[in-house]
C-alpha atoms as an extended CHARMM CRD file, in Angstrom:
* protein
*
        99  EXT
         1         1  MET       CA              0.5850000000       12.7320000000      -10.2090000000  PROA      1               0.0000000000
         2         2  LYS       CA             -0.8460000000        9.2400000000       -9.6310000000  PROA      2               0.0000000000
         3         3  ILE       CA              0.9870000000        7.1730000000       -7.0230000000  PROA      3               0.0000000000
         4         4  LEU       CA              0.7010000000        3.5340000000       -5.9630000000  PROA      4               0.0000000000
         5         5  VAL       CA              1.8830000000        2.9500000000       -2.4050000000  PROA      5               0.0000000000
         6         6  THR       CA              2.3710000000       -0.6860000000       -1.4420000000  PROA      6               0.0000000000
         7         7  GLY       CA              2.0910000000       -1.2000000000        2.3080000000  PROA      7               0.0000000000
         8         8  GLY       CA              0.2440000000        2.0750000000        2.7160000000  PROA      8               0.0000000000
         9         9  ALA       CA             -1.1520000000        1.1700000000        6.1400000000  PROA      9               0.0000000000
        10        10  GLY       CA              2.1930000000        0.3380000000        7.6930000000  PROA      10              0.0000000000
        11        11  PHE       CA              4.5470000000        2.3180000000        9.9090000000  PROA      11              0.0000000000
        12        12  ILE       CA              6.2850000000        4.0360000000        6.9810000000  PROA      12              0.0000000000
        13        13  GLY       CA              3.5580000000        3.7500000000        4.3410000000  PROA      13              0.0000000000
        14        14  SER       CA              0.7060000000        5.4190000000        6.2280000000  PROA      14              0.0000000000
        15        15  PRO       CA              2.3820000000        8.8530000000        6.5780000000  PROA      15              0.0000000000
        16        16  VAL       CA              3.4800000000        8.6660000000        2.9270000000  PROA      16              0.0000000000
        17        17  VAL       CA             -0.1400000000        8.0270000000        1.8480000000  PROA      17              0.0000000000
        18        18  ARG       CA             -1.4830000000       10.7750000000        4.0840000000  PROA      18              0.0000000000
        19        19  ASN       CA              1.1090000000       13.3490000000        2.9710000000  PROA      19              0.0000000000
        20        20  SER       CA              0.7670000000       12.4890000000       -0.7260000000  PROA      20              0.0000000000
        21        21  ASN       CA             -2.9840000000       12.8350000000       -0.4660000000  PROA      21              0.0000000000
        22        22  ASN       CA             -2.6500000000       16.1600000000        1.3790000000  PROA      22              0.0000000000
        23        23  ILE       CA             -0.6590000000       17.6190000000       -1.5190000000  PROA      23              0.0000000000
        24        24  ARG       CA             -3.4160000000       16.6210000000       -3.9100000000  PROA      24              0.0000000000
        25        25  HSD       CA             -1.8610000000       13.5900000000       -5.6070000000  PROA      25              0.0000000000
        26        26  THR       CA             -4.0640000000       10.6850000000       -6.6000000000  PROA      26              0.0000000000
        27        27  VAL       CA             -3.0930000000        7.8240000000       -4.2770000000  PROA      27              0.0000000000
        28        28  VAL       CA             -3.7660000000        4.1050000000       -4.6820000000  PROA      28              0.0000000000
        29        29  ASN       CA             -3.0700000000        2.4670000000       -1.3190000000  PROA      29              0.0000000000
        30        30  GLU       CA             -2.3160000000       -1.2750000000       -1.6640000000  PROA      30              0.0000000000
        31        31  VAL       CA             -2.4760000000       -3.0930000000        1.6650000000  PROA      31              0.0000000000
        32        32  LYS       CA             -2.2950000000       -6.6730000000        2.8890000000  PROA      32              0.0000000000
        33        33  LEU       CA             -3.6170000000       -6.0830000000        6.3830000000  PROA      33              0.0000000000
        34        34  SER       CA             -1.9870000000       -7.6660000000        9.3930000000  PROA      34              0.0000000000
        35        35  THR       CA             -1.9330000000       -6.9610000000       13.0970000000  PROA      35              0.0000000000
        36        36  LEU       CA              0.9030000000       -4.4730000000       12.5280000000  PROA      36              0.0000000000
        37        37  ASN       CA             -1.0470000000       -2.2590000000       10.1280000000  PROA      37              0.0000000000
        38        38  GLN       CA             -2.8790000000        0.8360000000       11.2520000000  PROA      38              0.0000000000
        39        39  LEU       CA             -5.9230000000        2.0610000000        9.3560000000  PROA      39              0.0000000000
        40        40  VAL       CA             -6.7350000000        4.9210000000       11.7170000000  PROA      40              0.0000000000
        41        41  PHE       CA             -5.4960000000        7.4760000000        9.1740000000  PROA      41              0.0000000000
        42        42  HSD       CA             -7.7320000000        5.8980000000        6.5180000000  PROA      42              0.0000000000
        43        43  VAL       CA            -10.8090000000        7.4750000000        8.1360000000  PROA      43              0.0000000000
        44        44  GLU       CA             -9.3320000000       10.9450000000        7.5510000000  PROA      44              0.0000000000
        45        45  ILE       CA             -8.9740000000       10.5420000000        3.7750000000  PROA      45              0.0000000000
        46        46  LYS       CA            -11.3220000000        7.7240000000        2.7710000000  PROA      46              0.0000000000
        47        47  ASN       CA            -13.8810000000       10.1000000000        1.2310000000  PROA      47              0.0000000000
        48        48  ASN       CA            -11.3220000000       11.9410000000       -0.8970000000  PROA      48              0.0000000000
        49        49  HSD       CA            -12.1060000000       11.2930000000       -4.5760000000  PROA      49              0.0000000000
        50        50  LYS       CA             -8.3660000000       10.9640000000       -5.2970000000  PROA      50              0.0000000000
        51        51  TYR       CA             -7.8150000000        8.1590000000       -2.7700000000  PROA      51              0.0000000000
        52        52  TYR       CA             -8.2580000000        4.4720000000       -3.6070000000  PROA      52              0.0000000000
        53        53  PHE       CA             -7.8960000000        1.7020000000       -1.0430000000  PROA      53              0.0000000000
        54        54  LYS       CA             -7.0290000000       -1.7810000000       -2.3640000000  PROA      54              0.0000000000
        55        55  TYR       CA             -7.0060000000       -4.7470000000        0.0060000000  PROA      55              0.0000000000
        56        56  VAL       CA             -4.7330000000       -7.0930000000       -1.9370000000  PROA      56              0.0000000000
        57        57  ALA       CA             -1.3560000000       -8.7800000000       -1.6600000000  PROA      57              0.0000000000
        58        58  VAL       CA              1.4540000000       -7.1570000000       -3.6370000000  PROA      58              0.0000000000
        59        59  CYS       CA              2.5910000000      -10.6260000000       -4.7580000000  PROA      59              0.0000000000
        60        60  ASP       CA             -0.7240000000      -11.2620000000       -6.5950000000  PROA      60              0.0000000000
        61        61  LYS       CA              0.5400000000      -10.5850000000      -10.1190000000  PROA      61              0.0000000000
        62        62  MET       CA             -2.8410000000      -10.5180000000      -11.8940000000  PROA      62              0.0000000000
        63        63  ILE       CA             -4.4280000000       -8.0520000000       -9.4910000000  PROA      63              0.0000000000
        64        64  MET       CA             -1.3500000000       -5.8150000000       -9.3900000000  PROA      64              0.0000000000
        65        65  CYS       CA             -1.1910000000       -5.7080000000      -13.2220000000  PROA      65              0.0000000000
        66        66  HSD       CA             -4.8610000000       -4.7220000000      -13.2500000000  PROA      66              0.0000000000
        67        67  ILE       CA             -4.2660000000       -1.9440000000      -10.7020000000  PROA      67              0.0000000000
        68        68  LEU       CA             -1.2710000000       -0.6150000000      -12.6400000000  PROA      68              0.0000000000
        69        69  ALA       CA             -3.1920000000       -0.5790000000      -15.9290000000  PROA      69              0.0000000000
        70        70  SER       CA             -6.5380000000        0.7230000000      -14.6930000000  PROA      70              0.0000000000
        71        71  HSD       CA             -5.1590000000        3.6580000000      -12.6760000000  PROA      71              0.0000000000
        72        72  LYS       CA             -2.4740000000        4.6900000000      -15.2180000000  PROA      72              0.0000000000
        73        73  LEU       CA              0.0310000000        5.3250000000      -12.4400000000  PROA      73              0.0000000000
        74        74  ASP       CA              3.0630000000        7.6190000000      -12.6800000000  PROA      74              0.0000000000
        75        75  THR       CA              4.9620000000        6.3530000000       -9.6510000000  PROA      75              0.0000000000
        76        76  VAL       CA              5.1690000000        3.2660000000       -7.4420000000  PROA      76              0.0000000000
        77        77  LYS       CA              6.4660000000        3.5200000000       -3.8810000000  PROA      77              0.0000000000
        78        78  CYS       CA              7.2200000000        0.0400000000       -2.5580000000  PROA      78              0.0000000000
        79        79  LEU       CA              6.8700000000        0.3030000000        1.2130000000  PROA      79              0.0000000000
        80        80  ALA       CA              5.3710000000       -3.1170000000        1.9570000000  PROA      80              0.0000000000
        81        81  ALA       CA              7.6120000000       -5.0080000000        4.3510000000  PROA      81              0.0000000000
        82        82  LYS       CA              7.6590000000       -7.3350000000        7.2910000000  PROA      82              0.0000000000
        83        83  SER       CA             10.4670000000       -8.3170000000        9.5570000000  PROA      83              0.0000000000
        84        84  TYR       CA             10.9900000000      -11.9470000000       10.4780000000  PROA      84              0.0000000000
        85        85  VAL       CA             14.2390000000      -12.0550000000       12.4060000000  PROA      85              0.0000000000
        86        86  GLU       CA             13.7300000000      -15.7230000000       13.2220000000  PROA      86              0.0000000000
        87        87  LEU       CA             14.1700000000      -16.7260000000        9.5610000000  PROA      87              0.0000000000
        88        88  PRO       CA             17.7610000000      -17.2120000000        8.4350000000  PROA      88              0.0000000000
        89        89  ILE       CA             18.9810000000      -15.7290000000        5.1680000000  PROA      89              0.0000000000
        90        90  SER       CA             19.1670000000      -19.2490000000        3.7260000000  PROA      90              0.0000000000
        91        91  GLY       CA             15.4070000000      -19.5420000000        4.2100000000  PROA      91              0.0000000000
        92        92  SER       CA             14.4770000000      -16.3840000000        2.3050000000  PROA      92              0.0000000000
        93        93  ALA       CA             11.9750000000      -18.1810000000        0.0420000000  PROA      93              0.0000000000
        94        94  ALA       CA              9.7740000000      -18.8570000000        3.0590000000  PROA      94              0.0000000000
        95        95  LEU       CA              9.9900000000      -15.1700000000        3.9980000000  PROA      95              0.0000000000
        96        96  ILE       CA              8.7800000000      -14.0660000000        0.5600000000  PROA      96              0.0000000000
        97        97  GLU       CA              5.8070000000      -16.4060000000        0.7500000000  PROA      97              0.0000000000
        98        98  ARG       CA              4.8290000000      -15.1050000000        4.2190000000  PROA      98              0.0000000000
        99        99  VAL       CA              4.7430000000      -11.4490000000        3.1230000000  PROA      99              0.0000000000
């Protein structure tokens, strides 16, 4: 199985990437790095021929379409997220642009 994990260096995404890779799935890890992301686990699996690290933003439509087409993925796990409690619900457009 070929899996795209968005936010694969985050709190939830990193164990999903690590576990998927351990059970021999091909994993494409899409990450927009921030101070909250942890890439410590990346060292463990970076040399695995079934692991691909992509440093891109999930909202970049052209790049994401290219990734989807070139890797012929079976599954997408959308785990990219940030929490901005200071933004009200009425200002959700600003939140989307910040992620």
